[in-house]
Amino acid sequence: MRGWLLAKFAGLDFEEIVTAPDDPMTRAELLLLSSSILVPCLRHEGATVWDTLAIAEYLNEIMPDAGLLPENRIQRAHCRSISGEIHSGFTTLRSSLPVNLKGHFPGFKIWSRAQADIDRICSIWHDCLGQSGGPFLFGARRTMADAMYAPVVTRFMTYDVKLDSGLVAYAGTIMTMPEMAEWIEAAKAEPADVEELEVEY
């Protein structure tokens, strides 16, 4: 989701190649597309970029007018920091509340360690929105940070995570983006027996 959203935010015209997780040839196919066997992997004009943050930085470099990073130096540093934090952290949240766009679990019991991750994310969002005024984390334009936290928003919706009104508004802003609607519609159209996996979303 993250890499796809980043490419959409950047306005990059791209073709999506989907590999089925239950296909025995998937590993060989992924090796051809990405030497690390990690997805997403962006191939563009001779460049191969297979890490989500690296994709974000690459897209910002080739399409600087898209605003994937804020114009202000301090805000850029902040945007990179919180994007890196969600990219490499919150492992308990990832494992106990996996992305599941087809499910909804009201009253889901959240493990205390996952709640600590949720509290930290809410703190990040409050800090960003308090400084920028919203509706996105760094103001009126979507940045890489919004793409990086979009899967978290879906988790909060799926597992009925309680948010205060300010964060409910932010979550609603993310969920109603046309790009999110397009992604979710496609995900829900996937065969029911395809298992959702936590791999570089």
Tab-separated table of C-alpha atoms in Angstrom:
chain	number	residue	atom	x	y	z
A	1	MET	CA	0.000	0.000	0.000
A	2	ARG	CA	2.698	2.513	0.970
A	3	GLY	CA	4.731	2.303	-2.220
A	4	TRP	CA	1.584	2.393	-4.350
A	5	LEU	CA	0.258	5.461	-2.514
A	6	LEU	CA	3.611	7.211	-2.793
A	7	ALA	CA	3.638	6.693	-6.552
A	8	LYS	CA	0.063	7.979	-6.771
A	9	PHE	CA	0.855	11.019	-4.598
A	10	ALA	CA	3.860	11.785	-6.797
A	11	GLY	CA	1.741	11.613	-9.934
A	12	LEU	CA	3.941	8.918	-11.436
A	13	ASP	CA	2.388	7.055	-14.340
A	14	PHE	CA	3.095	3.425	-13.468
A	15	GLU	CA	2.083	-0.121	-14.239
A	16	GLU	CA	1.393	-2.370	-11.252
A	17	ILE	CA	2.660	-5.951	-11.325
A	18	VAL	CA	0.972	-8.191	-8.753
A	19	THR	CA	2.404	-11.557	-7.714
A	20	ALA	CA	0.221	-14.161	-6.029
A	21	PRO	CA	1.529	-15.224	-2.571
A	22	ASP	CA	0.446	-18.848	-3.102
A	23	ASP	CA	2.214	-19.196	-6.460
A	24	PRO	CA	5.249	-21.542	-6.164
A	25	MET	CA	7.008	-19.434	-8.779
A	26	THR	CA	6.597	-16.235	-6.752
A	27	ARG	CA	10.071	-16.342	-5.191
A	28	ALA	CA	11.750	-16.711	-8.570
A	29	GLU	CA	9.596	-13.940	-10.014
A	30	LEU	CA	10.354	-11.614	-7.113
A	31	LEU	CA	14.067	-12.298	-7.504
A	32	LEU	CA	13.819	-11.032	-11.069
A	33	LEU	CA	12.015	-7.889	-9.950
A	34	SER	CA	13.872	-7.213	-6.692
A	35	SER	CA	17.185	-8.683	-5.575
A	36	SER	CA	16.100	-8.444	-1.933
A	37	ILE	CA	12.825	-10.328	-2.630
A	38	LEU	CA	11.073	-7.417	-0.911
A	39	VAL	CA	8.033	-5.589	-2.196
A	40	PRO	CA	7.195	-2.952	-3.166
A	41	CYS	CA	9.874	-2.529	-5.808
A	42	LEU	CA	9.912	0.447	-8.153
A	43	ARG	CA	11.622	0.178	-11.516
A	44	HIS	CA	11.924	3.505	-13.306
A	45	GLU	CA	14.173	4.622	-16.142
A	46	GLY	CA	16.971	2.219	-15.237
A	47	ALA	CA	16.657	2.620	-11.467
A	48	THR	CA	15.477	-0.231	-9.224
A	49	VAL	CA	14.334	0.854	-5.769
A	50	TRP	CA	12.936	-1.758	-3.371
A	51	ASP	CA	12.627	-0.111	0.036
A	52	THR	CA	9.566	1.996	0.819
A	53	LEU	CA	11.482	4.914	2.285
A	54	ALA	CA	13.981	4.780	-0.555
A	55	ILE	CA	11.062	4.825	-3.005
A	56	ALA	CA	9.667	7.902	-1.234
A	57	GLU	CA	13.000	9.703	-1.425
A	58	TYR	CA	13.480	8.701	-5.063
A	59	LEU	CA	10.023	9.934	-6.028
A	60	ASN	CA	10.654	13.187	-4.171
A	61	GLU	CA	13.879	13.591	-6.128
A	62	ILE	CA	12.376	13.018	-9.568
A	63	MET	CA	9.084	14.812	-8.849
A	64	PRO	CA	9.889	17.535	-6.306
A	65	ASP	CA	6.730	19.515	-7.104
A	66	ALA	CA	4.567	16.654	-5.755
A	67	GLY	CA	5.348	17.767	-2.198
A	68	LEU	CA	6.210	14.361	-0.747
A	69	LEU	CA	8.422	16.250	1.695
A	70	PRO	CA	7.511	19.605	3.284
A	71	GLU	CA	9.256	22.733	1.995
A	72	ASN	CA	10.449	23.799	5.445
A	73	ARG	CA	13.773	22.261	6.536
A	74	ILE	CA	12.646	21.504	10.095
A	75	GLN	CA	9.376	19.993	8.926
A	76	ARG	CA	11.254	17.893	6.347
A	77	ALA	CA	13.433	16.497	9.125
A	78	HIS	CA	10.343	15.776	11.211
A	79	CYS	CA	8.574	14.124	8.278
A	80	ARG	CA	11.570	11.890	7.580
A	81	SER	CA	11.876	10.986	11.266
A	82	ILE	CA	8.293	9.884	11.797
A	83	SER	CA	8.293	8.072	8.457
A	84	GLY	CA	11.406	6.188	9.506
A	85	GLU	CA	9.877	5.386	12.888
A	86	ILE	CA	6.806	3.703	11.402
A	87	HIS	CA	8.916	2.029	8.727
A	88	SER	CA	11.198	0.262	11.184
A	89	GLY	CA	9.232	0.110	14.440
A	90	PHE	CA	5.897	-0.764	16.031
A	91	THR	CA	6.458	-4.497	15.600
A	92	THR	CA	3.905	-5.455	18.252
A	93	LEU	CA	1.205	-3.452	16.506
A	94	ARG	CA	2.098	-5.063	13.183
A	95	SER	CA	1.921	-8.601	14.554
A	96	SER	CA	-1.173	-8.266	16.744
A	97	LEU	CA	-3.248	-6.021	14.466
A	98	PRO	CA	-2.349	-7.166	10.924
A	99	VAL	CA	-3.730	-5.316	7.920
A	100	ASN	CA	-7.109	-6.801	7.038
A	101	LEU	CA	-9.150	-4.612	4.723
A	102	LYS	CA	-11.984	-7.145	4.532
A	103	GLY	CA	-12.516	-7.487	8.273
A	104	HIS	CA	-14.039	-5.412	11.062
A	105	PHE	CA	-13.767	-6.439	14.705
A	106	PRO	CA	-15.711	-4.170	17.075
A	107	GLY	CA	-14.552	-4.439	20.671
A	108	PHE	CA	-11.286	-6.113	19.682
A	109	LYS	CA	-9.140	-6.677	22.773
A	110	ILE	CA	-5.806	-4.938	22.309
A	111	TRP	CA	-2.704	-6.304	24.000
A	112	SER	CA	-1.053	-3.804	26.365
A	113	ARG	CA	2.178	-3.735	24.348
A	114	ALA	CA	0.234	-3.017	21.180
A	115	GLN	CA	-1.588	-0.248	23.055
A	116	ALA	CA	1.799	1.335	23.792
A	117	ASP	CA	2.460	1.418	20.039
A	118	ILE	CA	-0.991	2.910	19.439
A	119	ASP	CA	-0.372	5.585	22.080
A	120	ARG	CA	2.937	6.526	20.462
A	121	ILE	CA	1.330	6.796	17.015
A	122	CYS	CA	-1.479	8.949	18.399
A	123	SER	CA	1.124	11.181	20.027
A	124	ILE	CA	2.932	11.567	16.699
A	125	TRP	CA	-0.303	12.433	14.922
A	126	HIS	CA	-1.362	14.937	17.600
A	127	ASP	CA	2.026	16.622	17.464
A	128	CYS	CA	2.005	16.919	13.669
A	129	LEU	CA	-1.606	18.022	13.369
A	130	GLY	CA	-1.212	20.486	16.237
A	131	GLN	CA	1.699	22.145	14.494
A	132	SER	CA	0.386	22.011	10.926
A	133	GLY	CA	-3.335	22.523	11.475
A	134	GLY	CA	-4.094	19.521	9.224
A	135	PRO	CA	-5.931	18.066	7.493
A	136	PHE	CA	-2.810	16.030	6.676
A	137	LEU	CA	0.103	15.497	9.037
A	138	PHE	CA	2.091	18.393	7.586
A	139	GLY	CA	-0.732	20.642	6.516
A	140	ALA	CA	-2.776	21.019	3.364
A	141	ARG	CA	-0.641	18.700	1.189
A	142	ARG	CA	-0.116	14.985	1.518
A	143	THR	CA	3.440	13.946	2.248
A	144	MET	CA	5.341	10.691	2.482
A	145	ALA	CA	4.335	10.534	6.153
A	146	ASP	CA	0.643	10.235	5.265
A	147	ALA	CA	1.439	7.360	2.908
A	148	MET	CA	3.561	5.671	5.559
A	149	TYR	CA	0.824	5.876	8.199
A	150	ALA	CA	-2.084	5.007	5.879
A	151	PRO	CA	-1.914	1.250	6.653
A	152	VAL	CA	-2.027	2.128	10.357
A	153	VAL	CA	-5.240	4.044	9.763
A	154	THR	CA	-6.761	0.925	8.180
A	155	ARG	CA	-5.666	-1.134	11.176
A	156	PHE	CA	-7.345	1.311	13.539
A	157	MET	CA	-10.556	1.071	11.520
A	158	THR	CA	-10.445	-2.726	11.283
A	159	TYR	CA	-9.815	-3.324	14.993
A	160	ASP	CA	-12.070	-0.545	16.296
A	161	VAL	CA	-9.240	1.411	17.942
A	162	LYS	CA	-10.756	4.339	19.829
A	163	LEU	CA	-9.474	7.744	18.743
A	164	ASP	CA	-10.313	11.241	19.917
A	165	SER	CA	-12.202	13.581	17.607
A	166	GLY	CA	-9.094	15.202	16.119
A	167	LEU	CA	-7.597	11.885	15.152
A	168	VAL	CA	-10.935	10.537	13.939
A	169	ALA	CA	-10.978	13.495	11.537
A	170	TYR	CA	-7.447	12.695	10.345
A	171	ALA	CA	-8.297	9.007	9.904
A	172	GLY	CA	-11.377	10.020	7.928
A	173	THR	CA	-9.273	12.278	5.711
A	174	ILE	CA	-6.949	9.389	4.895
A	175	MET	CA	-9.704	6.834	4.357
A	176	THR	CA	-11.662	9.098	2.000
A	177	MET	CA	-8.748	9.949	-0.290
A	178	PRO	CA	-9.573	8.761	-3.823
A	179	GLU	CA	-6.344	6.746	-3.866
A	180	MET	CA	-7.306	4.900	-0.689
A	181	ALA	CA	-10.767	4.179	-2.041
A	182	GLU	CA	-9.176	2.753	-5.191
A	183	TRP	CA	-6.735	0.580	-3.212
A	184	ILE	CA	-9.404	-0.717	-0.832
A	185	GLU	CA	-11.815	-1.524	-3.651
A	186	ALA	CA	-9.122	-3.540	-5.415
A	187	ALA	CA	-8.103	-5.301	-2.200
A	188	LYS	CA	-11.683	-6.308	-1.441
A	189	ALA	CA	-12.015	-7.715	-4.942
A	190	GLU	CA	-9.116	-10.114	-4.330
A	191	PRO	CA	-10.068	-13.820	-4.007
A	192	ALA	CA	-11.246	-14.687	-0.497
A	193	ASP	CA	-8.563	-17.327	-0.052
A	194	VAL	CA	-5.677	-14.863	-0.501
A	195	GLU	CA	-4.062	-14.375	2.894
A	196	GLU	CA	-3.001	-10.839	3.785
A	197	LEU	CA	0.620	-10.714	4.839
A	198	GLU	CA	2.699	-8.120	6.674
A	199	VAL	CA	5.370	-7.407	4.061
A	200	GLU	CA	6.551	-3.837	3.603
A	201	TYR	CA	3.061	-2.355	3.445
